[in-house]
Short mmCIF file of N, CA and C in Angstrom, two decimals:
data_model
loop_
_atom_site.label_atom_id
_atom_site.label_comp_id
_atom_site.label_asym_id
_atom_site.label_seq_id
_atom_site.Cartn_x
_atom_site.Cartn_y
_atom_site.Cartn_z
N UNK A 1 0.83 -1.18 0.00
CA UNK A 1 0.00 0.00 0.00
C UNK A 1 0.88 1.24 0.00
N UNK A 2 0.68 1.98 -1.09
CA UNK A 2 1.60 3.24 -0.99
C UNK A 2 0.92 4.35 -0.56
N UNK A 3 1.37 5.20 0.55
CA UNK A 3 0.56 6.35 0.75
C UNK A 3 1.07 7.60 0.63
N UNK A 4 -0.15 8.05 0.17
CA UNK A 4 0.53 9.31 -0.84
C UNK A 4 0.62 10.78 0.15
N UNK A 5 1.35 11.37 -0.47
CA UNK A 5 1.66 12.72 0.41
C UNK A 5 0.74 13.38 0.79
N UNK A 6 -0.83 13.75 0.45
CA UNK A 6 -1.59 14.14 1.01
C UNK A 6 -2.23 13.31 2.46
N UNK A 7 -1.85 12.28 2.57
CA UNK A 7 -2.35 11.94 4.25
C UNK A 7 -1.42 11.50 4.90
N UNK A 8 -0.22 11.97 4.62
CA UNK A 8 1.15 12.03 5.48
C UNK A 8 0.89 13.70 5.95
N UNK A 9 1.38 13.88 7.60
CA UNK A 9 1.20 14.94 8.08
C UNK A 9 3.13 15.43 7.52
N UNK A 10 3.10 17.10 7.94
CA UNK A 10 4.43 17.47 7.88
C UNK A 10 5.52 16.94 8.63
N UNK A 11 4.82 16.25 9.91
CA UNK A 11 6.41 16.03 10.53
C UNK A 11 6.35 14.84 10.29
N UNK A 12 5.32 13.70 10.10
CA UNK A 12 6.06 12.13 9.76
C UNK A 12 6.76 12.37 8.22
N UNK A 13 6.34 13.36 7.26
CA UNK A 13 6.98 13.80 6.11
C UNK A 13 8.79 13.78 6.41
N UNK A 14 8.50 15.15 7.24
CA UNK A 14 9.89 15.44 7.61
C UNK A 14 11.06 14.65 8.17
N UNK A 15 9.95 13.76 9.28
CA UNK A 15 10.70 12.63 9.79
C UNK A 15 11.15 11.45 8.38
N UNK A 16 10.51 11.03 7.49
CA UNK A 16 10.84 10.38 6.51
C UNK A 16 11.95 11.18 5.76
N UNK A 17 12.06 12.00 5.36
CA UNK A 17 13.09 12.82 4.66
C UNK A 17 14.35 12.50 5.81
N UNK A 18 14.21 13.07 6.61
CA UNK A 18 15.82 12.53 7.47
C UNK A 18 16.37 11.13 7.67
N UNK A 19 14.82 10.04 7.58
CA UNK A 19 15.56 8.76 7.39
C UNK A 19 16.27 8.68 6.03
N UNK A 20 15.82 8.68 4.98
CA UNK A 20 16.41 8.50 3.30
C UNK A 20 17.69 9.24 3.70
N UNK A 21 17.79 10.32 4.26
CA UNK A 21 19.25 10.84 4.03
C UNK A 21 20.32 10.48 5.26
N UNK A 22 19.28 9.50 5.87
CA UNK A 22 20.40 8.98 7.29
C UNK A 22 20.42 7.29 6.34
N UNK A 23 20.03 7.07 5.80
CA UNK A 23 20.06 5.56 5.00
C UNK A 23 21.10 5.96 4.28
N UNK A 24 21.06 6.77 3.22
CA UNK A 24 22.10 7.01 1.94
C UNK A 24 23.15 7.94 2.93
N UNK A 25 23.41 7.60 4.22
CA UNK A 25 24.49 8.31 4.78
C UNK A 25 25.63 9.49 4.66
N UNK A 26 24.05 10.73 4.43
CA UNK A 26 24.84 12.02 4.41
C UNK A 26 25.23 12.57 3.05
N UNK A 27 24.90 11.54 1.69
CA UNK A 27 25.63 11.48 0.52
C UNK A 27 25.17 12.48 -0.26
N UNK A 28 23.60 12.39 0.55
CA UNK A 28 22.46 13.18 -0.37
C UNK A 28 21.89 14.47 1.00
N UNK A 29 21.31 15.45 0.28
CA UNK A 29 20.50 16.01 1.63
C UNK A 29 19.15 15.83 0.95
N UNK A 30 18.16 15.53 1.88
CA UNK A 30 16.57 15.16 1.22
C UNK A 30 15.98 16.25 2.51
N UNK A 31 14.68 16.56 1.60
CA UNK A 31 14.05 17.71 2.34
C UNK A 31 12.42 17.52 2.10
N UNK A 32 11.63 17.98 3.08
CA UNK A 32 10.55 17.72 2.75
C UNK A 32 9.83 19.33 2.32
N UNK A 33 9.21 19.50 1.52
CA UNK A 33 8.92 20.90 1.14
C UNK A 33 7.46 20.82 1.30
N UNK A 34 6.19 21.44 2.54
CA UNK A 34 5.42 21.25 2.93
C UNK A 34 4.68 21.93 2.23
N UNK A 35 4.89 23.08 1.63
CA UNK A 35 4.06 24.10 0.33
C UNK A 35 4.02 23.08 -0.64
N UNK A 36 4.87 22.81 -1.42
CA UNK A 36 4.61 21.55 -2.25
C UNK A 36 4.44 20.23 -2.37
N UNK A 37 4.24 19.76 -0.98
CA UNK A 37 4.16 18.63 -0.54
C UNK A 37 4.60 17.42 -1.60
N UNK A 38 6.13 17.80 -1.51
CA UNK A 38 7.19 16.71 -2.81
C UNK A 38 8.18 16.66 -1.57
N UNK A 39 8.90 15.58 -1.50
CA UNK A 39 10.45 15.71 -1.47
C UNK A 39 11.61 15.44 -2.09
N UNK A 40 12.67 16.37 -2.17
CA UNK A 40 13.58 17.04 -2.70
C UNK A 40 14.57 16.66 -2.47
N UNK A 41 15.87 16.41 -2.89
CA UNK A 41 16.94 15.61 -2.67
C UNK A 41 18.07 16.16 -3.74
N UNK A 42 18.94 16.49 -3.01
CA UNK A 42 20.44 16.77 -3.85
C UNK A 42 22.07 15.97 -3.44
N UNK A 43 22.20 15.32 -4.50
CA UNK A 43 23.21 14.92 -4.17
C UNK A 43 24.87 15.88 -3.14
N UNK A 44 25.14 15.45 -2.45
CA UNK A 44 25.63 16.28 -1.83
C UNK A 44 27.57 16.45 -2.20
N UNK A 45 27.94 15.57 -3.31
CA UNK A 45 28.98 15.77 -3.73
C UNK A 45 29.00 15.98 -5.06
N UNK A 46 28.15 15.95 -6.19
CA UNK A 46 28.21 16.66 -7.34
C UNK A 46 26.68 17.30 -7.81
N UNK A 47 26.39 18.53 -7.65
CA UNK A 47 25.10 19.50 -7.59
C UNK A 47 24.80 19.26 -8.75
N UNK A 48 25.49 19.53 -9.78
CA UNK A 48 25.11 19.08 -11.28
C UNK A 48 24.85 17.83 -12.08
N UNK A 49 24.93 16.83 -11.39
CA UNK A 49 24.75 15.56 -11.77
C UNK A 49 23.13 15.04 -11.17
N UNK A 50 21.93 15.03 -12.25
CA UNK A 50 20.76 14.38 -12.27
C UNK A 50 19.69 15.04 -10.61
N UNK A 51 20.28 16.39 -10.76
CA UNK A 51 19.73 17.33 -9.62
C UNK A 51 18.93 18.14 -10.25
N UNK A 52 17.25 18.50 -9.21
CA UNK A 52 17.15 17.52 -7.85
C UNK A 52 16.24 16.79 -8.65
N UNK A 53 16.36 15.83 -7.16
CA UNK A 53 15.27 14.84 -7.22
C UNK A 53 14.23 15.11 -6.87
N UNK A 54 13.07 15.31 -7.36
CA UNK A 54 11.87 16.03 -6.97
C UNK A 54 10.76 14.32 -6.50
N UNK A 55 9.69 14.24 -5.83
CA UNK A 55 8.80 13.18 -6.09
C UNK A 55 7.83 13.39 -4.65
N UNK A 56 6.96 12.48 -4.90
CA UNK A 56 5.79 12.48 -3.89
C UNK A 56 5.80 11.72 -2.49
N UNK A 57 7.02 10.78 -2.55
CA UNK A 57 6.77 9.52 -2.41
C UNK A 57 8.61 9.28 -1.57
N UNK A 58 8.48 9.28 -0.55
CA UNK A 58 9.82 8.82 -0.12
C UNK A 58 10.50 7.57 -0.82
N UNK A 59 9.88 6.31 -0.97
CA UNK A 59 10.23 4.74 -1.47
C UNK A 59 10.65 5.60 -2.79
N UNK A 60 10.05 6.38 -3.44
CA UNK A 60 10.46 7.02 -4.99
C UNK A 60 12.02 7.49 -4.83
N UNK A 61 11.57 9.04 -3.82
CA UNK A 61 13.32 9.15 -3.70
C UNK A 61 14.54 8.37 -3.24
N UNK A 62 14.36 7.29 -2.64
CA UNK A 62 15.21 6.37 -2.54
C UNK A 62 15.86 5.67 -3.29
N UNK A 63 14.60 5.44 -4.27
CA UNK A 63 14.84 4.90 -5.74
C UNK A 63 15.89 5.22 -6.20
N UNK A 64 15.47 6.60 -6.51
CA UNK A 64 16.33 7.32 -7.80
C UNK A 64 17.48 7.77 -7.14
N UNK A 65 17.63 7.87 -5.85
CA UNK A 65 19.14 8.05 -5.30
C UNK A 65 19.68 7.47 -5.86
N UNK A 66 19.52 5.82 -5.77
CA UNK A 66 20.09 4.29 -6.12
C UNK A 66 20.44 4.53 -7.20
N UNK A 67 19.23 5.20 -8.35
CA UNK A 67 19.98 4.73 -9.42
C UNK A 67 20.95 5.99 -9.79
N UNK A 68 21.00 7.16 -9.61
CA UNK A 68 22.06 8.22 -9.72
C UNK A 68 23.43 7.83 -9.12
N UNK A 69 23.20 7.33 -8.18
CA UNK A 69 24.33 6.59 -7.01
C UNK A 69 25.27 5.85 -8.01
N UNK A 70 24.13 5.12 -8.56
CA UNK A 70 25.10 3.93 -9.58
C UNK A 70 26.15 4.89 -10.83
N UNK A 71 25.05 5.46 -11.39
CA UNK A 71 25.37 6.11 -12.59
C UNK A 71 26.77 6.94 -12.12
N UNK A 72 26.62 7.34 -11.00
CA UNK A 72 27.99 7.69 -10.28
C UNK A 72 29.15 7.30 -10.31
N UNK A 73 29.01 5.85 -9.53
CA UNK A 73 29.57 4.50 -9.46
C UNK A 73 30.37 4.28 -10.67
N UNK A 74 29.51 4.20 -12.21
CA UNK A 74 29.96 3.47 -13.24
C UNK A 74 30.85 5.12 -13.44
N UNK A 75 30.63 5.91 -13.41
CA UNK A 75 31.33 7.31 -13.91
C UNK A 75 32.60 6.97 -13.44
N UNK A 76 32.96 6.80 -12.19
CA UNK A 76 34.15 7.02 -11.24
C UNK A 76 35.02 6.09 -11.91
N UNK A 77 34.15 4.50 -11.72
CA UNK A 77 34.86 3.24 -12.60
C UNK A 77 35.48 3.13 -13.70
N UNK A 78 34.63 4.19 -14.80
CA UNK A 78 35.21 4.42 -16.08
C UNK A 78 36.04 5.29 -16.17
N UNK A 79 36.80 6.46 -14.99
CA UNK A 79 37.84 7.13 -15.14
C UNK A 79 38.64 6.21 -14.28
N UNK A 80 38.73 5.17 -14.48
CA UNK A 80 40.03 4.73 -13.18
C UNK A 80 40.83 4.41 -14.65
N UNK A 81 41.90 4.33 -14.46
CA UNK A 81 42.92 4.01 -15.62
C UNK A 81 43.11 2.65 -15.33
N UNK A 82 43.16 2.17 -16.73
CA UNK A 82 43.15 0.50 -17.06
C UNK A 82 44.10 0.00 -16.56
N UNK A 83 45.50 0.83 -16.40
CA UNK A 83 46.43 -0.02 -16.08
C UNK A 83 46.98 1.06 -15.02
N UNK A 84 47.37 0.25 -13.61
CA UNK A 84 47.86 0.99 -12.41
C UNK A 84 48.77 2.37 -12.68
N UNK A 85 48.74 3.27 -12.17
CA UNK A 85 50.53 3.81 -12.00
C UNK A 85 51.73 3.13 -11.80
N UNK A 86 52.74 3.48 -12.24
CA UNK A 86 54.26 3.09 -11.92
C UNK A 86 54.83 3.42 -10.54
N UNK A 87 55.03 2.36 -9.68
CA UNK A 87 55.49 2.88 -8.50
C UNK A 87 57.12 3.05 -8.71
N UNK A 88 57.68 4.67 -8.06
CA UNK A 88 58.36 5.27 -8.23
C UNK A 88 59.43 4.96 -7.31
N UNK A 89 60.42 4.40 -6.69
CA UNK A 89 61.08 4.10 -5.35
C UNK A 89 61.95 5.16 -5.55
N UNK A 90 62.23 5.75 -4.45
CA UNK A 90 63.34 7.24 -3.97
C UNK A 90 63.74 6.58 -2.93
N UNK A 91 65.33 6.56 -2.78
CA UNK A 91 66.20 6.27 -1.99
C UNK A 91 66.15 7.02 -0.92
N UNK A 92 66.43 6.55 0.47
CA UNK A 92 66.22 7.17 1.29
C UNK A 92 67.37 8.30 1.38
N UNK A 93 67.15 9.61 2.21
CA UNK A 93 67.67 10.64 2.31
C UNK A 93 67.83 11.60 0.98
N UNK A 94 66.84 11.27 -0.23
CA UNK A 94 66.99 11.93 -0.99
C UNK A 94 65.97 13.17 -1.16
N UNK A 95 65.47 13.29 -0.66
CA UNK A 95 64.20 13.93 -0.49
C UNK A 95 64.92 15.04 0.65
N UNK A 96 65.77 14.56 1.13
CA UNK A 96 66.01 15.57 2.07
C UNK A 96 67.17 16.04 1.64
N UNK A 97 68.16 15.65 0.52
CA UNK A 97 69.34 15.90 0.11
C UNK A 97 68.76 17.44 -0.68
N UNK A 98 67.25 17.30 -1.68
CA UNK A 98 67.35 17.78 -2.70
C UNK A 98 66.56 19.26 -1.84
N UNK A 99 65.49 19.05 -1.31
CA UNK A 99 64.75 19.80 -0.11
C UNK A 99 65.46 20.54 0.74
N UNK A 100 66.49 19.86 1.32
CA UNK A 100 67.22 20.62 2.33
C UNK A 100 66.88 20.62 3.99
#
């Protein structure tokens, strides 16, 4: 049974908005906006990426965290370079020879 934002009061609203953003741990900020009775959600480390999340329905914004989350995920994955860095070894005291 899904229940919709009109017979959710403001503070079990509000209270739902702080769980989603205590679930997705801080990643996102989610807000409940009582004039428009939607809640609102921005990713909290890239503003421009699939922002905001607007919807009626907390289980909704959770959703679409997930799937932005991912789309994230695969972003980060596809800039990792295919093949490691070269580890560099510096002899000891050289760093301090050249530094001073």
């Amino acid at each position: 049974m899904t229940v919709t934002t009109d017979k959710l009061s403001d503070e079990t609203a509000h209270k739902l908005a702080q769980d989603v953003q205590r679930w997705c741990a801080d990643r996102w900020c989610v807000m409940w906006e009582p004039y428009r009775r939607v809640f609102t959600a921005y990713p909290a480390y890239d503003h421009a990426l699939h922002t905001p999340i607007e919807t009626n329905s907390a289980r909704e914004v959770w959703r679409r965290i997930l799937d932005v989350d991912h789309v994230l995920l695969q972003t980060v994955a596809e800039a990792i370079p295919a093949h490691p860095p070269k580890i560099v070894h510096v002899p000891p005291g050289f760093l301090q020879e050249v530094l001073g």
